[in-house]
Amino acid sequence: MAADCEFSSFSSQSEESSPNKVQSEESSSSEVRNWLELPSDVTCLILKKLGTVEILTSAQRICKLWWKLCKDPAIWRTIDLSDLGYSWDTNYDPEVVARNAIDRSCGELVDINIEYFGSDGLMEYITARTSNLKRLRLVSCCISDEGLSDAAEKLPLLEDLEISLCSFTRESLEVVGRCCPRLRTLKYNKRGYRRPRVECDEEALAIAGCMPELRYLQFFGNKLTNDGLQAILDGCPHLEYLDLRQCFNITLPEDLGRKCAERLKTLRRPDDPTDDYEFHAQNLGGSASDEHYDYDDDDDDIGFSSDEYYNYDYDYDYNSSDGGDLGPWFSD
């Protein structure tokens, strides 16, 4: 009898706890999110947070839905290729990645960032596929004066241009100014040198003569003089922000300093701190010449575009001259 009571008690407890257990399991199951049920626009926002390489090599292969969304031109309106050309452990050509991303923009590209690679051919590829570009960032690229000039002629809507650690002539900057009348922001950055004191106002005069609508000018490490600065102030009447850090030929005599204070909302002086500057900003001087330190693509012995540093597998490489296959990483 005792055994029957004990069994009855156990059975009763099991019956009472069973519904709770089922509810708990159902509750736990309902808390598991199905990411595929997210609205497409939300998923696209998430995908935009990934880098170009991550999308092309990983995200688009998660499922059919993501494969489809990763082909949406809206995702490729902004293309950030920062550090792609600076990576030594990749098995793909940065220009292959860039061209594939540009193709997916379907003419809607408005903003592109290219760092530590890039050529005249890539600039031509960009301008052949969009005339809507508003922002262009070039860092340590192998682009010639002719390449920049030809690109500028096809980018009438350009508003924001950065050229850092590259060298261009006055003539190419003048072409940019004439062909890009909407240009409001220019960052033209080099390295600063205290010695030897080489003076050159050519780039400053190009800006003063051809970019009257500038609001923001970062001129880091330039060799302009007080005369060049005066020309910029006269030729760019709408200028609000001027960064002259490490422009060591600038002395800002009282009258010129007063004019800067009256005209500009923000002035970064030659000796101001460089903590917030993105690139290495060590002051160079001594007996070494500027030409020794100035970055010159023609003297590049690192070989960013050299095949030996990329360990290509030519069975899968992209031959841009004949429109060959992009290989397993980027194939559609």
Short mmCIF file of C-alpha atoms in Angstrom, two decimals:
data_model
loop_
_atom_site.label_atom_id
_atom_site.label_comp_id
_atom_site.label_asym_id
_atom_site.label_seq_id
_atom_site.Cartn_x
_atom_site.Cartn_y
_atom_site.Cartn_z
CA MET A 1 0.00 0.00 0.00
CA ALA A 2 2.85 2.32 0.89
CA ALA A 3 4.45 1.53 -2.43
CA ASP A 4 1.19 2.41 -4.25
CA CYS A 5 1.00 5.75 -2.41
CA GLU A 6 4.63 6.46 -3.21
CA PHE A 7 4.06 5.72 -6.91
CA SER A 8 0.88 7.82 -6.90
CA SER A 9 2.73 10.73 -5.36
CA PHE A 10 5.54 10.50 -7.92
CA SER A 11 3.05 10.26 -10.78
CA SER A 12 1.17 13.30 -9.49
CA GLN A 13 4.35 15.35 -9.26
CA SER A 14 5.34 14.35 -12.79
CA GLU A 15 1.96 15.36 -14.17
CA GLU A 16 2.17 18.71 -12.40
CA SER A 17 5.69 19.45 -13.59
CA SER A 18 5.26 18.21 -17.15
CA PRO A 19 3.25 21.23 -18.45
CA ASN A 20 5.75 23.61 -16.89
CA LYS A 21 8.58 21.79 -18.60
CA VAL A 22 6.82 22.00 -21.96
CA GLN A 23 6.16 25.72 -21.45
CA SER A 24 9.79 26.27 -20.56
CA GLU A 25 10.96 24.50 -23.69
CA GLU A 26 8.52 26.47 -25.82
CA SER A 27 9.68 29.72 -24.23
CA SER A 28 13.31 28.83 -24.84
CA SER A 29 12.54 27.95 -28.43
CA SER A 30 10.72 31.23 -29.00
CA GLU A 31 13.75 33.20 -27.79
CA VAL A 32 15.94 31.82 -30.58
CA ARG A 33 15.99 34.47 -33.29
CA ASN A 34 15.74 33.57 -36.92
CA TRP A 35 17.99 36.16 -38.55
CA LEU A 36 16.58 35.29 -41.96
CA GLU A 37 13.27 36.79 -40.88
CA LEU A 38 14.77 40.26 -40.46
CA PRO A 39 13.51 42.84 -42.96
CA SER A 40 15.79 43.08 -45.96
CA ASP A 41 16.67 46.71 -45.30
CA VAL A 42 17.81 45.84 -41.77
CA THR A 43 19.94 42.97 -43.05
CA CYS A 44 21.49 45.30 -45.62
CA LEU A 45 22.42 47.74 -42.87
CA ILE A 46 24.14 44.91 -41.00
CA LEU A 47 26.00 43.80 -44.12
CA LYS A 48 27.21 47.35 -44.73
CA LYS A 49 29.09 47.17 -41.43
CA LEU A 50 31.29 44.44 -42.89
CA GLY A 51 34.28 45.21 -45.04
CA THR A 52 34.33 44.66 -48.76
CA VAL A 53 36.48 41.54 -48.50
CA GLU A 54 34.30 40.08 -45.73
CA ILE A 55 31.21 40.43 -47.88
CA LEU A 56 32.78 38.97 -51.00
CA THR A 57 34.57 36.07 -49.31
CA SER A 58 32.24 35.17 -46.45
CA ALA A 59 28.91 36.90 -45.90
CA GLN A 60 27.46 36.34 -49.36
CA ARG A 61 27.96 32.57 -48.96
CA ILE A 62 25.93 32.22 -45.76
CA CYS A 63 22.62 31.55 -47.51
CA LYS A 64 20.70 32.28 -50.69
CA LEU A 65 19.02 35.33 -49.18
CA TRP A 66 22.32 36.91 -48.19
CA TRP A 67 23.76 35.99 -51.58
CA LYS A 68 20.97 37.98 -53.18
CA LEU A 69 21.25 40.93 -50.78
CA CYS A 70 25.02 41.12 -51.25
CA LYS A 71 24.36 41.88 -54.90
CA ASP A 72 22.15 44.85 -54.04
CA PRO A 73 23.79 47.99 -55.49
CA ALA A 74 22.71 49.92 -52.38
CA ILE A 75 25.31 48.02 -50.35
CA TRP A 76 28.04 49.17 -52.72
CA ARG A 77 27.29 52.89 -52.85
CA THR A 78 30.18 53.23 -50.38
CA ILE A 79 33.25 51.04 -50.88
CA ASP A 80 35.96 51.05 -48.21
CA LEU A 81 39.16 49.34 -49.30
CA SER A 82 41.29 50.60 -46.44
CA ASP A 83 44.28 48.40 -45.59
CA LEU A 84 43.46 46.00 -48.42
CA GLY A 85 46.63 46.88 -50.29
CA TYR A 86 48.61 46.95 -47.05
CA SER A 87 47.90 43.30 -46.17
CA TRP A 88 50.69 40.89 -46.99
CA ASP A 89 48.86 37.65 -46.22
CA THR A 90 46.14 37.79 -48.87
CA ASN A 91 45.78 35.43 -51.80
CA TYR A 92 43.99 37.87 -54.08
CA ASP A 93 44.84 40.99 -56.01
CA PRO A 94 43.41 44.15 -54.37
CA GLU A 95 42.41 45.52 -57.76
CA VAL A 96 40.40 42.36 -58.43
CA VAL A 97 38.45 42.97 -55.23
CA ALA A 98 38.00 46.64 -56.08
CA ARG A 99 36.73 46.01 -59.59
CA ASN A 100 34.28 43.36 -58.44
CA ALA A 101 32.87 45.70 -55.79
CA ILE A 102 32.64 48.55 -58.31
CA ASP A 103 30.75 46.31 -60.74
CA ARG A 104 28.19 45.50 -58.05
CA SER A 105 27.49 49.19 -57.46
CA CYS A 106 25.84 49.30 -60.92
CA GLY A 107 26.68 52.97 -61.37
CA GLU A 108 25.47 54.02 -57.90
CA LEU A 109 28.93 54.40 -56.34
CA VAL A 110 29.28 57.73 -54.51
CA ASP A 111 32.15 57.13 -52.06
CA ILE A 112 35.33 55.06 -52.42
CA ASN A 113 38.44 54.74 -50.27
CA ILE A 114 41.61 53.25 -51.82
CA GLU A 115 44.72 52.75 -49.70
CA TYR A 116 48.18 51.37 -50.53
CA PHE A 117 47.29 50.20 -54.00
CA GLY A 118 45.55 51.64 -57.03
CA SER A 119 46.58 52.58 -60.55
CA ASP A 120 45.57 54.67 -63.52
CA GLY A 121 43.73 51.61 -64.80
CA LEU A 122 41.65 51.38 -61.64
CA MET A 123 40.78 55.09 -61.80
CA GLU A 124 39.69 54.62 -65.39
CA TYR A 125 37.60 51.61 -64.34
CA ILE A 126 35.85 53.68 -61.67
CA THR A 127 35.05 56.66 -63.88
CA ALA A 128 33.82 54.41 -66.69
CA ARG A 129 31.17 53.01 -64.35
CA THR A 130 30.00 56.02 -62.40
CA SER A 131 29.86 59.78 -62.79
CA ASN A 132 28.09 60.19 -59.44
CA LEU A 133 31.16 59.96 -57.20
CA LYS A 134 31.06 62.55 -54.41
CA ARG A 135 33.95 61.39 -52.24
CA LEU A 136 37.31 59.95 -53.29
CA ARG A 137 40.12 59.00 -50.91
CA LEU A 138 43.55 58.03 -52.24
CA VAL A 139 46.31 57.01 -49.84
CA SER A 140 49.77 56.03 -51.11
CA CYS A 141 48.48 55.08 -54.56
CA CYS A 142 50.44 54.50 -57.77
CA ILE A 143 48.40 56.99 -59.80
CA SER A 144 50.01 59.40 -62.24
CA ASP A 145 49.19 63.04 -62.92
CA GLU A 146 47.51 61.97 -66.13
CA GLY A 147 45.48 59.34 -64.30
CA LEU A 148 44.22 61.86 -61.73
CA SER A 149 43.49 64.48 -64.39
CA ASP A 150 41.57 62.07 -66.61
CA ALA A 151 39.52 60.90 -63.62
CA ALA A 152 38.72 64.46 -62.51
CA GLU A 153 37.34 65.28 -65.94
CA LYS A 154 34.70 62.58 -65.44
CA LEU A 155 33.75 63.40 -61.83
CA PRO A 156 31.81 66.68 -61.97
CA LEU A 157 29.92 65.92 -58.72
CA LEU A 158 33.02 65.38 -56.57
CA GLU A 159 32.73 67.23 -53.26
CA ASP A 160 35.35 65.62 -51.03
CA LEU A 161 38.85 64.63 -52.17
CA GLU A 162 41.70 63.27 -50.09
CA ILE A 163 45.17 62.70 -51.51
CA SER A 164 47.58 61.54 -48.82
CA LEU A 165 51.16 60.32 -49.21
CA CYS A 166 50.95 60.75 -52.98
CA SER A 167 52.71 63.25 -55.24
CA PHE A 168 50.98 65.23 -57.98
CA THR A 169 51.94 68.34 -59.91
CA ARG A 170 50.35 71.76 -59.90
CA GLU A 171 48.83 71.03 -63.31
CA SER A 172 46.87 68.00 -62.14
CA LEU A 173 45.52 69.90 -59.12
CA GLU A 174 44.40 72.68 -61.45
CA VAL A 175 42.52 70.14 -63.56
CA VAL A 176 40.78 68.87 -60.41
CA GLY A 177 39.78 72.42 -59.51
CA ARG A 178 38.42 73.23 -62.96
CA CYS A 179 36.57 69.94 -63.49
CA CYS A 180 35.15 69.53 -59.98
CA PRO A 181 33.36 72.83 -59.26
CA ARG A 182 31.49 71.36 -56.27
CA LEU A 183 34.68 70.49 -54.39
CA ARG A 184 34.27 71.64 -50.78
CA THR A 185 36.82 69.49 -48.91
CA LEU A 186 40.42 68.85 -49.90
CA LYS A 187 42.98 66.91 -47.89
CA TYR A 188 46.38 67.04 -49.54
CA ASN A 189 48.84 65.57 -47.07
CA LYS A 190 52.54 64.78 -47.15
CA ARG A 191 55.26 64.74 -44.51
CA GLY A 192 56.75 67.73 -42.77
CA TYR A 193 60.47 68.57 -42.84
CA ARG A 194 62.25 71.21 -40.79
CA ARG A 195 65.51 70.90 -42.75
CA PRO A 196 66.54 71.53 -45.39
CA ARG A 197 64.13 74.41 -45.84
CA VAL A 198 62.75 73.91 -49.34
CA GLU A 199 60.05 76.40 -50.33
CA CYS A 200 57.41 75.67 -52.94
CA ASP A 201 54.08 77.43 -53.47
CA GLU A 202 53.06 75.64 -56.66
CA GLU A 203 50.36 73.47 -55.06
CA ALA A 204 49.08 76.35 -52.94
CA LEU A 205 48.75 78.54 -56.03
CA ALA A 206 46.87 75.79 -57.87
CA ILE A 207 44.37 75.56 -55.02
CA ALA A 208 44.05 79.33 -54.74
CA GLY A 209 43.47 79.74 -58.46
CA CYS A 210 41.08 76.87 -59.17
CA MET A 211 39.21 75.88 -55.98
CA PRO A 212 37.24 78.96 -54.88
CA GLU A 213 34.46 76.98 -53.16
CA LEU A 214 36.65 75.16 -50.64
CA ARG A 215 35.43 75.12 -47.04
CA TYR A 216 37.90 72.64 -45.58
CA LEU A 217 41.59 72.34 -46.46
CA GLN A 218 44.06 70.01 -44.78
CA PHE A 219 47.54 70.80 -46.10
CA PHE A 220 49.64 68.70 -43.75
CA GLY A 221 53.41 68.77 -44.27
CA ASN A 222 53.39 71.10 -47.28
CA LYS A 223 56.29 73.35 -48.31
CA LEU A 224 54.20 76.43 -48.96
CA THR A 225 55.34 79.82 -47.68
CA ASN A 226 53.50 82.81 -46.25
CA ASP A 227 52.95 83.96 -49.85
CA GLY A 228 51.22 80.69 -50.68
CA LEU A 229 49.05 80.98 -47.59
CA GLN A 230 48.11 84.53 -48.54
CA ALA A 231 47.11 83.31 -51.99
CA ILE A 232 44.88 80.60 -50.50
CA LEU A 233 43.13 83.08 -48.22
CA ASP A 234 42.52 85.40 -51.18
CA GLY A 235 41.47 82.68 -53.62
CA CYS A 236 39.26 80.64 -51.28
CA PRO A 237 36.92 83.20 -49.68
CA HIS A 238 34.62 80.55 -48.15
CA LEU A 239 37.38 78.64 -46.36
CA GLU A 240 36.49 77.83 -42.74
CA TYR A 241 39.00 75.16 -41.70
CA LEU A 242 42.72 75.20 -42.49
CA ASP A 243 45.22 72.63 -41.24
CA LEU A 244 48.84 73.77 -41.66
CA ARG A 245 50.48 71.36 -39.25
CA GLN A 246 54.11 70.62 -40.11
CA CYS A 247 54.10 73.31 -42.80
CA PHE A 248 57.31 74.66 -41.32
CA ASN A 249 57.87 77.43 -43.88
CA ILE A 250 54.82 79.23 -42.47
CA THR A 251 55.77 81.86 -39.88
CA LEU A 252 52.43 83.69 -39.56
CA PRO A 253 53.57 87.29 -39.10
CA GLU A 254 51.19 89.53 -37.18
CA ASP A 255 49.16 90.77 -40.14
CA LEU A 256 48.80 87.31 -41.70
CA GLY A 257 48.00 85.72 -38.35
CA ARG A 258 45.31 88.32 -37.75
CA LYS A 259 43.80 87.69 -41.17
CA CYS A 260 43.65 83.95 -40.47
CA ALA A 261 41.98 84.59 -37.12
CA GLU A 262 39.37 86.84 -38.71
CA ARG A 263 38.65 84.64 -41.71
CA LEU A 264 38.83 81.09 -40.36
CA LYS A 265 36.75 79.24 -37.81
CA THR A 266 39.57 76.73 -37.20
CA LEU A 267 43.30 77.09 -37.82
CA ARG A 268 45.77 74.32 -37.07
CA ARG A 269 49.23 75.90 -36.84
CA PRO A 270 52.51 74.36 -38.04
CA ASP A 271 53.65 73.31 -34.56
CA ASP A 272 50.27 72.16 -33.26
CA PRO A 273 50.05 68.59 -31.86
CA THR A 274 49.54 65.78 -34.35
CA ASP A 275 47.95 63.25 -31.99
CA ASP A 276 44.75 63.14 -34.03
CA TYR A 277 46.53 62.85 -37.37
CA GLU A 278 45.91 59.47 -38.96
CA PHE A 279 49.35 58.85 -40.41
CA HIS A 280 52.84 58.76 -38.96
CA ALA A 281 53.78 62.39 -38.33
CA GLN A 282 57.34 62.33 -37.04
CA ASN A 283 59.25 65.50 -37.88
CA LEU A 284 62.07 64.67 -40.25
CA GLY A 285 65.16 66.80 -40.63
CA GLY A 286 68.92 66.64 -40.35
CA SER A 287 71.12 66.28 -43.36
CA ALA A 288 68.80 64.05 -45.33
CA SER A 289 67.06 65.71 -48.24
CA ASP A 290 63.33 66.02 -48.74
CA GLU A 291 63.61 64.06 -51.93
CA HIS A 292 64.97 61.12 -49.94
CA TYR A 293 61.91 60.96 -47.73
CA ASP A 294 59.11 62.17 -49.97
CA TYR A 295 57.02 59.24 -51.12
CA ASP A 296 57.49 58.69 -54.82
CA ASP A 297 55.63 55.88 -56.51
CA ASP A 298 58.36 55.54 -59.13
CA ASP A 299 60.92 54.84 -56.39
CA ASP A 300 58.77 52.39 -54.49
CA ASP A 301 61.00 49.44 -53.61
CA ILE A 302 58.36 47.73 -51.52
CA GLY A 303 56.52 46.50 -54.57
CA PHE A 304 52.87 46.78 -53.56
CA SER A 305 51.87 45.60 -57.01
CA SER A 306 54.57 42.96 -57.31
CA ASP A 307 53.28 39.44 -57.82
CA GLU A 308 55.83 37.89 -55.49
CA TYR A 309 54.17 39.51 -52.49
CA TYR A 310 50.72 38.16 -53.24
CA ASN A 311 51.41 34.48 -53.85
CA TYR A 312 48.97 34.36 -56.76
CA ASP A 313 47.30 31.22 -57.97
CA TYR A 314 47.02 32.06 -61.65
CA ASP A 315 44.44 29.34 -62.23
CA TYR A 316 42.01 31.59 -60.39
CA ASP A 317 43.48 35.00 -61.04
CA TYR A 318 41.55 37.67 -62.84
CA ASN A 319 42.87 38.81 -66.17
CA SER A 320 41.45 42.28 -66.57
CA SER A 321 42.54 42.52 -70.18
CA ASP A 322 40.26 39.74 -71.35
CA GLY A 323 37.56 39.88 -68.69
CA GLY A 324 38.54 36.52 -67.24
CA ASP A 325 36.96 34.75 -64.31
CA LEU A 326 37.35 36.28 -60.88
CA GLY A 327 38.02 32.93 -59.25
CA PRO A 328 36.34 31.04 -56.40
CA TRP A 329 36.44 33.93 -53.91
CA PHE A 330 34.49 36.44 -55.95
CA SER A 331 32.61 34.50 -58.59
CA ASP A 332 28.95 35.21 -59.06
#
